[in-house]
Coordinates of C-alpha atoms and ligand atoms in Angstrom, one line a residue:
X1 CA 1.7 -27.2 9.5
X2 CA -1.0 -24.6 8.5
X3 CA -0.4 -21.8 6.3
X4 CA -1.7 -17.8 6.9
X5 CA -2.1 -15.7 3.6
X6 CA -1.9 -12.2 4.5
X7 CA -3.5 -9.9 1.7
X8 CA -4.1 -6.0 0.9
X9 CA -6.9 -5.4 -1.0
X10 CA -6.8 -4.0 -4.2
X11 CA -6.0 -0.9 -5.3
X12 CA -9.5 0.8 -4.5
X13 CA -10.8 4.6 -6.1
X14 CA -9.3 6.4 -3.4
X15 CA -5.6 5.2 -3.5
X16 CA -6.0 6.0 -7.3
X17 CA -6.5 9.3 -6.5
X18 CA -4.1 9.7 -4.3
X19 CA -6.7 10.6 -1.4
X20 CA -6.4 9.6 2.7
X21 CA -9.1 7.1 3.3
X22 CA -9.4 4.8 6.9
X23 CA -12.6 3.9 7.0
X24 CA -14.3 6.0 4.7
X25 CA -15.8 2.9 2.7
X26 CA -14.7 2.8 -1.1
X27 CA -15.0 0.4 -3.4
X28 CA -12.3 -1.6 -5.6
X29 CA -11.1 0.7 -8.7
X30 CA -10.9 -1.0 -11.9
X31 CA -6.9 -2.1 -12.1
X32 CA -8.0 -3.3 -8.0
X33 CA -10.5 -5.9 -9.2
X34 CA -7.6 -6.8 -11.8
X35 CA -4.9 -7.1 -9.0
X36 CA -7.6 -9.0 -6.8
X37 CA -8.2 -11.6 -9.6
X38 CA -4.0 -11.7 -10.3
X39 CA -4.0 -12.9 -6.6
X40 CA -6.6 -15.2 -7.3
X41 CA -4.9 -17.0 -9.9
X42 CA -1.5 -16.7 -8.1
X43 CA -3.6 -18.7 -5.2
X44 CA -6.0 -20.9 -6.7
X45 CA -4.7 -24.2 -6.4
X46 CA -4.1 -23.3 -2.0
X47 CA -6.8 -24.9 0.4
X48 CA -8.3 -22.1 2.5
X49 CA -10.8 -23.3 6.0
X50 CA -11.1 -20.1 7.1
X51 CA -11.1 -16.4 5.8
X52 CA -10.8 -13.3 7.7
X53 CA -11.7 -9.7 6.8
X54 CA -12.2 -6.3 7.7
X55 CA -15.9 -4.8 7.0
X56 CA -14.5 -2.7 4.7
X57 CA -16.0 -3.3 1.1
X58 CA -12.5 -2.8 -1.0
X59 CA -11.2 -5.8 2.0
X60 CA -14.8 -7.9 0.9
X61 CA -14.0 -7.5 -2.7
X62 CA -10.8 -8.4 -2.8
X63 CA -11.4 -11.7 -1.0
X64 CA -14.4 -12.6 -3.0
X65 CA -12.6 -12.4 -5.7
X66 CA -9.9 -14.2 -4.9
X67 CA -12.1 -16.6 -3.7
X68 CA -14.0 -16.6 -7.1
X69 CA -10.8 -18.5 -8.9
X70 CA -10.1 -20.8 -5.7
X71 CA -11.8 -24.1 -5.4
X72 CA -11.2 -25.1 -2.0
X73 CA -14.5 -24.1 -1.7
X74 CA -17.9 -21.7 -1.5
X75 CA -17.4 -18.8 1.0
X76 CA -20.0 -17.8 3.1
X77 CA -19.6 -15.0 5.3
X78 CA -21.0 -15.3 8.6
X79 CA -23.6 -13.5 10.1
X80 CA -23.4 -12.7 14.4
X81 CA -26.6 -11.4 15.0
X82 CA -30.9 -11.0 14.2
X83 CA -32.4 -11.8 10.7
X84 CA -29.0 -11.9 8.8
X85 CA -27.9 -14.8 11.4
X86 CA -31.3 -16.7 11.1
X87 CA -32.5 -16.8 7.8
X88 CA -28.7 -17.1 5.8
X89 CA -28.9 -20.8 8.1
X90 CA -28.1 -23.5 5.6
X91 CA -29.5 -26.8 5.7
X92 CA -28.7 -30.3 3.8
X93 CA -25.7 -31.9 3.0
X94 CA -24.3 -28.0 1.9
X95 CA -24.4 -26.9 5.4
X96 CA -20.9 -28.3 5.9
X97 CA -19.3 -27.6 2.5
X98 CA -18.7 -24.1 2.8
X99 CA -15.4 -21.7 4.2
X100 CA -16.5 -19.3 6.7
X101 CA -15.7 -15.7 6.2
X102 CA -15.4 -13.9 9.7
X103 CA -15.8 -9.8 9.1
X104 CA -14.1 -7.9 12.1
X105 CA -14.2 -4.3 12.1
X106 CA -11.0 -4.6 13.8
X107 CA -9.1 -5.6 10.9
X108 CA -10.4 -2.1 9.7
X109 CA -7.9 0.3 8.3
X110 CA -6.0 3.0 10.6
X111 CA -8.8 5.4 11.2
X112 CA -7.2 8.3 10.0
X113 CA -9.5 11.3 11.5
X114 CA -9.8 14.4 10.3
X115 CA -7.6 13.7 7.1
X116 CA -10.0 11.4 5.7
X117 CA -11.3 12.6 2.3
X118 CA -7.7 14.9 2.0
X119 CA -5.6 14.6 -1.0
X120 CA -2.3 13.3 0.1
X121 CA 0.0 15.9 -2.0
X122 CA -2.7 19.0 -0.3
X123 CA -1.8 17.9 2.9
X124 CA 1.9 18.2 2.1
X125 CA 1.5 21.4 1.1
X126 CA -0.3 22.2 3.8
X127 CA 1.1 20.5 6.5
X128 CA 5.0 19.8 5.3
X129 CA 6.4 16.4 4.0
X130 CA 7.6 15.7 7.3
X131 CA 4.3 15.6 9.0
X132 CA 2.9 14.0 6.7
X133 CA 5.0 11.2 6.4
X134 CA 4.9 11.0 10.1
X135 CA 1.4 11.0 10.2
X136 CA 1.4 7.8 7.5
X137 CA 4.1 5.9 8.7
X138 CA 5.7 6.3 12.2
X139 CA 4.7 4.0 15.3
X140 CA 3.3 6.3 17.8
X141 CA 2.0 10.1 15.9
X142 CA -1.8 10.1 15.4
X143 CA -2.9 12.1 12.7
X144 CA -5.0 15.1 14.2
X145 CA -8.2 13.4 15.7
X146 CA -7.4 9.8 14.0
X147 CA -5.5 6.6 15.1
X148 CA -1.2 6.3 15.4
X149 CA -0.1 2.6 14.0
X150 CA 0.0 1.8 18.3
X151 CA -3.7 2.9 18.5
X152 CA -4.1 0.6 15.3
X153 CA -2.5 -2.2 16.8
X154 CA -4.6 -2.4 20.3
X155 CA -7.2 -4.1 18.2
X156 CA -5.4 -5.5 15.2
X157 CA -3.2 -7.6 17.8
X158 CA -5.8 -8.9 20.4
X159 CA -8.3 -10.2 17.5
X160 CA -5.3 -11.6 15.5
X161 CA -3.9 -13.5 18.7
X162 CA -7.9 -14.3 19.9
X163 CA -9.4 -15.2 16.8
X164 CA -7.0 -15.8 13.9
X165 CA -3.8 -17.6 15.9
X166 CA -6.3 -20.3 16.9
X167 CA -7.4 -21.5 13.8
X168 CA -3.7 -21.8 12.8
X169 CA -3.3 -23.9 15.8
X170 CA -5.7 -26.3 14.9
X171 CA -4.0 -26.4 11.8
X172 CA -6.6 -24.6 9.4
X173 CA -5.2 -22.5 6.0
X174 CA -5.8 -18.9 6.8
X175 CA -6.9 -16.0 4.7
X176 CA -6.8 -12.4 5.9
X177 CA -8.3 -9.6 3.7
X178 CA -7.0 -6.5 5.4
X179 CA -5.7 -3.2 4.7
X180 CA -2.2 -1.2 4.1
X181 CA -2.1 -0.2 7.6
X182 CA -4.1 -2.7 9.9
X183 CA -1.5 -5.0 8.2
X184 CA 1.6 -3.1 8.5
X185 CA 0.2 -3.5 12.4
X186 CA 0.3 -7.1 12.3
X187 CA 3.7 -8.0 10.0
X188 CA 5.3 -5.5 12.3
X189 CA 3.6 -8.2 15.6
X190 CA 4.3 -11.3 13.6
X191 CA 8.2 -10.0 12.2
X192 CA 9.3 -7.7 15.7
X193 CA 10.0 -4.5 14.2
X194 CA 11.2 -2.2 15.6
X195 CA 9.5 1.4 15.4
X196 CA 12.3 2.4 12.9
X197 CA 11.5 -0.5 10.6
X198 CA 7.8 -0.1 10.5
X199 CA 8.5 3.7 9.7
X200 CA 9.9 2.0 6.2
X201 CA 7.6 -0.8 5.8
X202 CA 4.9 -0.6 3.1
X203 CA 2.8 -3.4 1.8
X204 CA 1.9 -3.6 -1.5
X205 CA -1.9 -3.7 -2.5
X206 CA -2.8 -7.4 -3.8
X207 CA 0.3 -9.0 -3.4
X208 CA -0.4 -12.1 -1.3
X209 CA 2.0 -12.2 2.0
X210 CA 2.3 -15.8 2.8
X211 CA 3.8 -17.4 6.4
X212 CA 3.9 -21.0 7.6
X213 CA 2.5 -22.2 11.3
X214 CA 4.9 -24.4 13.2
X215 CA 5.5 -25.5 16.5
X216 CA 3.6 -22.1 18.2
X217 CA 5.8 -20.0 15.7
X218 CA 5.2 -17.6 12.4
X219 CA 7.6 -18.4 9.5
X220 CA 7.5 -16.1 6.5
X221 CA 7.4 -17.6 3.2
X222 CA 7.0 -14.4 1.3
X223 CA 5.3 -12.5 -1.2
X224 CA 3.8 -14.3 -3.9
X225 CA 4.1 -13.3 -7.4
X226 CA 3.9 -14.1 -10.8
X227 CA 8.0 -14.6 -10.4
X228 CA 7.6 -16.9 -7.5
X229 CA 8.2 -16.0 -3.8
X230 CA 10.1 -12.8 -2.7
X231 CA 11.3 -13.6 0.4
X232 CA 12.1 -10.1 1.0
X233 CA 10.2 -7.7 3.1
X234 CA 11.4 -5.0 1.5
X235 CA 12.3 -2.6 4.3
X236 CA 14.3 -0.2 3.0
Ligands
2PG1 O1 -5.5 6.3 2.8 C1 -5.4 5.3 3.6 O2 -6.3 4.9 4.4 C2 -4.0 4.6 3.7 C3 -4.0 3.3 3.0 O3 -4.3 3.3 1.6 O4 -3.1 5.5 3.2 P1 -1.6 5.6 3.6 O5 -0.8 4.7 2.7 O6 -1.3 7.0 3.4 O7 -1.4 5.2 5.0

């Protein structure tokens, strides 16, 4: 039985204040690094093989961090291509002791177009609440020249069935560093929501997600917190 930790990076500059950001590329705000560490602590004694994230810095943080209370071991991210590739090779007997750190810009938050760099409460007032919250949460309405949560999901899904569902299969620990939305995307795969329950699903930034590979299935243990695990997914 392998595990998959699902985590939202930290609260980063942006979501402090309070302003649409995709893949605009912010960093970590200070309570962020805080929640990241929190995590860390909350997951220091679980045995990670392999670690996912987006290429998103507030997704790179957050692992790291995490990573920095953990001592399953020294992660390295990987490199696909040119001097990066070649000269970050590791020889000697620390060429095997490391856990590999795969960045996908597919794990990338929703891309969310020309509202990128908006404050969230100006574009209520410009656009109406309604809009708005249809714009951040429904399946299918792209915000104007940006991605829906469907658009979101024609990548999210494919790399998480093509490159994260494997290592789960071979029975290797998973962490994925990821974002509010590209995750939302992937619960809503892993849990079959329904449109109408993905409308009301929010994930909370830093709060470890944590599910349980077995027998080709997905079992969700729940969020991990100080408490213990809330098995709830808190759709509401
Ligand atoms: O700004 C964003 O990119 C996202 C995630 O933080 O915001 P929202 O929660 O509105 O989808």
């Amino acid at each position: 039985m392998s595990k998959l930790v699902l985590v939202r990076h930290g609260e980063s500059l942006w979501n402090k204040l309070n302003i649409f950001t995709g893949w605009v590329d912010v960093p970590l705000s200070e309570r962020g690094v805080k929640e990241a560490l929190e995590a860390g602590e909350l997951l220091k004694d679980y045995k990670f093989d392999v670690i996912f994230t987006s290429e998103l810095v507030r997704a790179i943080q957050t692992v790291m961090l995490i990573m920095s209370k953990n001592s399953s071991g020294v992660p390295r991210i990987i490199h696909d291509e040119g001097r990066m590739k070649k000269w970050g090779e590791v020889y000697g007997e620390h060429g095997k002791n490391y856990i590999p750190v795969y960045k996908a810009w597919q794990l990338n938050e929703r891309y969310y177009g020309k509202l990128q760099g908006w404050n969230k409460n100006y574009a209520r007032e410009v656009y109406g609440e309604e809009q708005v919250l249809l714009w951040r949460r429904s399946y299918d309405i792209a915000p104007p020249g940006g991605e829906s949560l469907k658009d979101t999901a024609e990548r999210t899904i494919p790399y998480f069935r093509g490159k994260i569902i494997p290592e789960l299969e071979k029975g290797k620990n998973v962490l994925v560093s990821a974002h509010g939305n590209s995750l939302r995307s992937i619960v809503m795969h892993i849990e079959g929501l329904t449109k109408e329950q993905v409308l009301k699903l929010n994930i909370p930034t830093g709060v470890p997600l944590i599910y349980e590979y077995r027998e080709g299935k997905l079992e969700r243990i729940g969020y991990l917190t100080r408490k213990g695990f809330d098995t709830d997914l808190h759709i509401d």
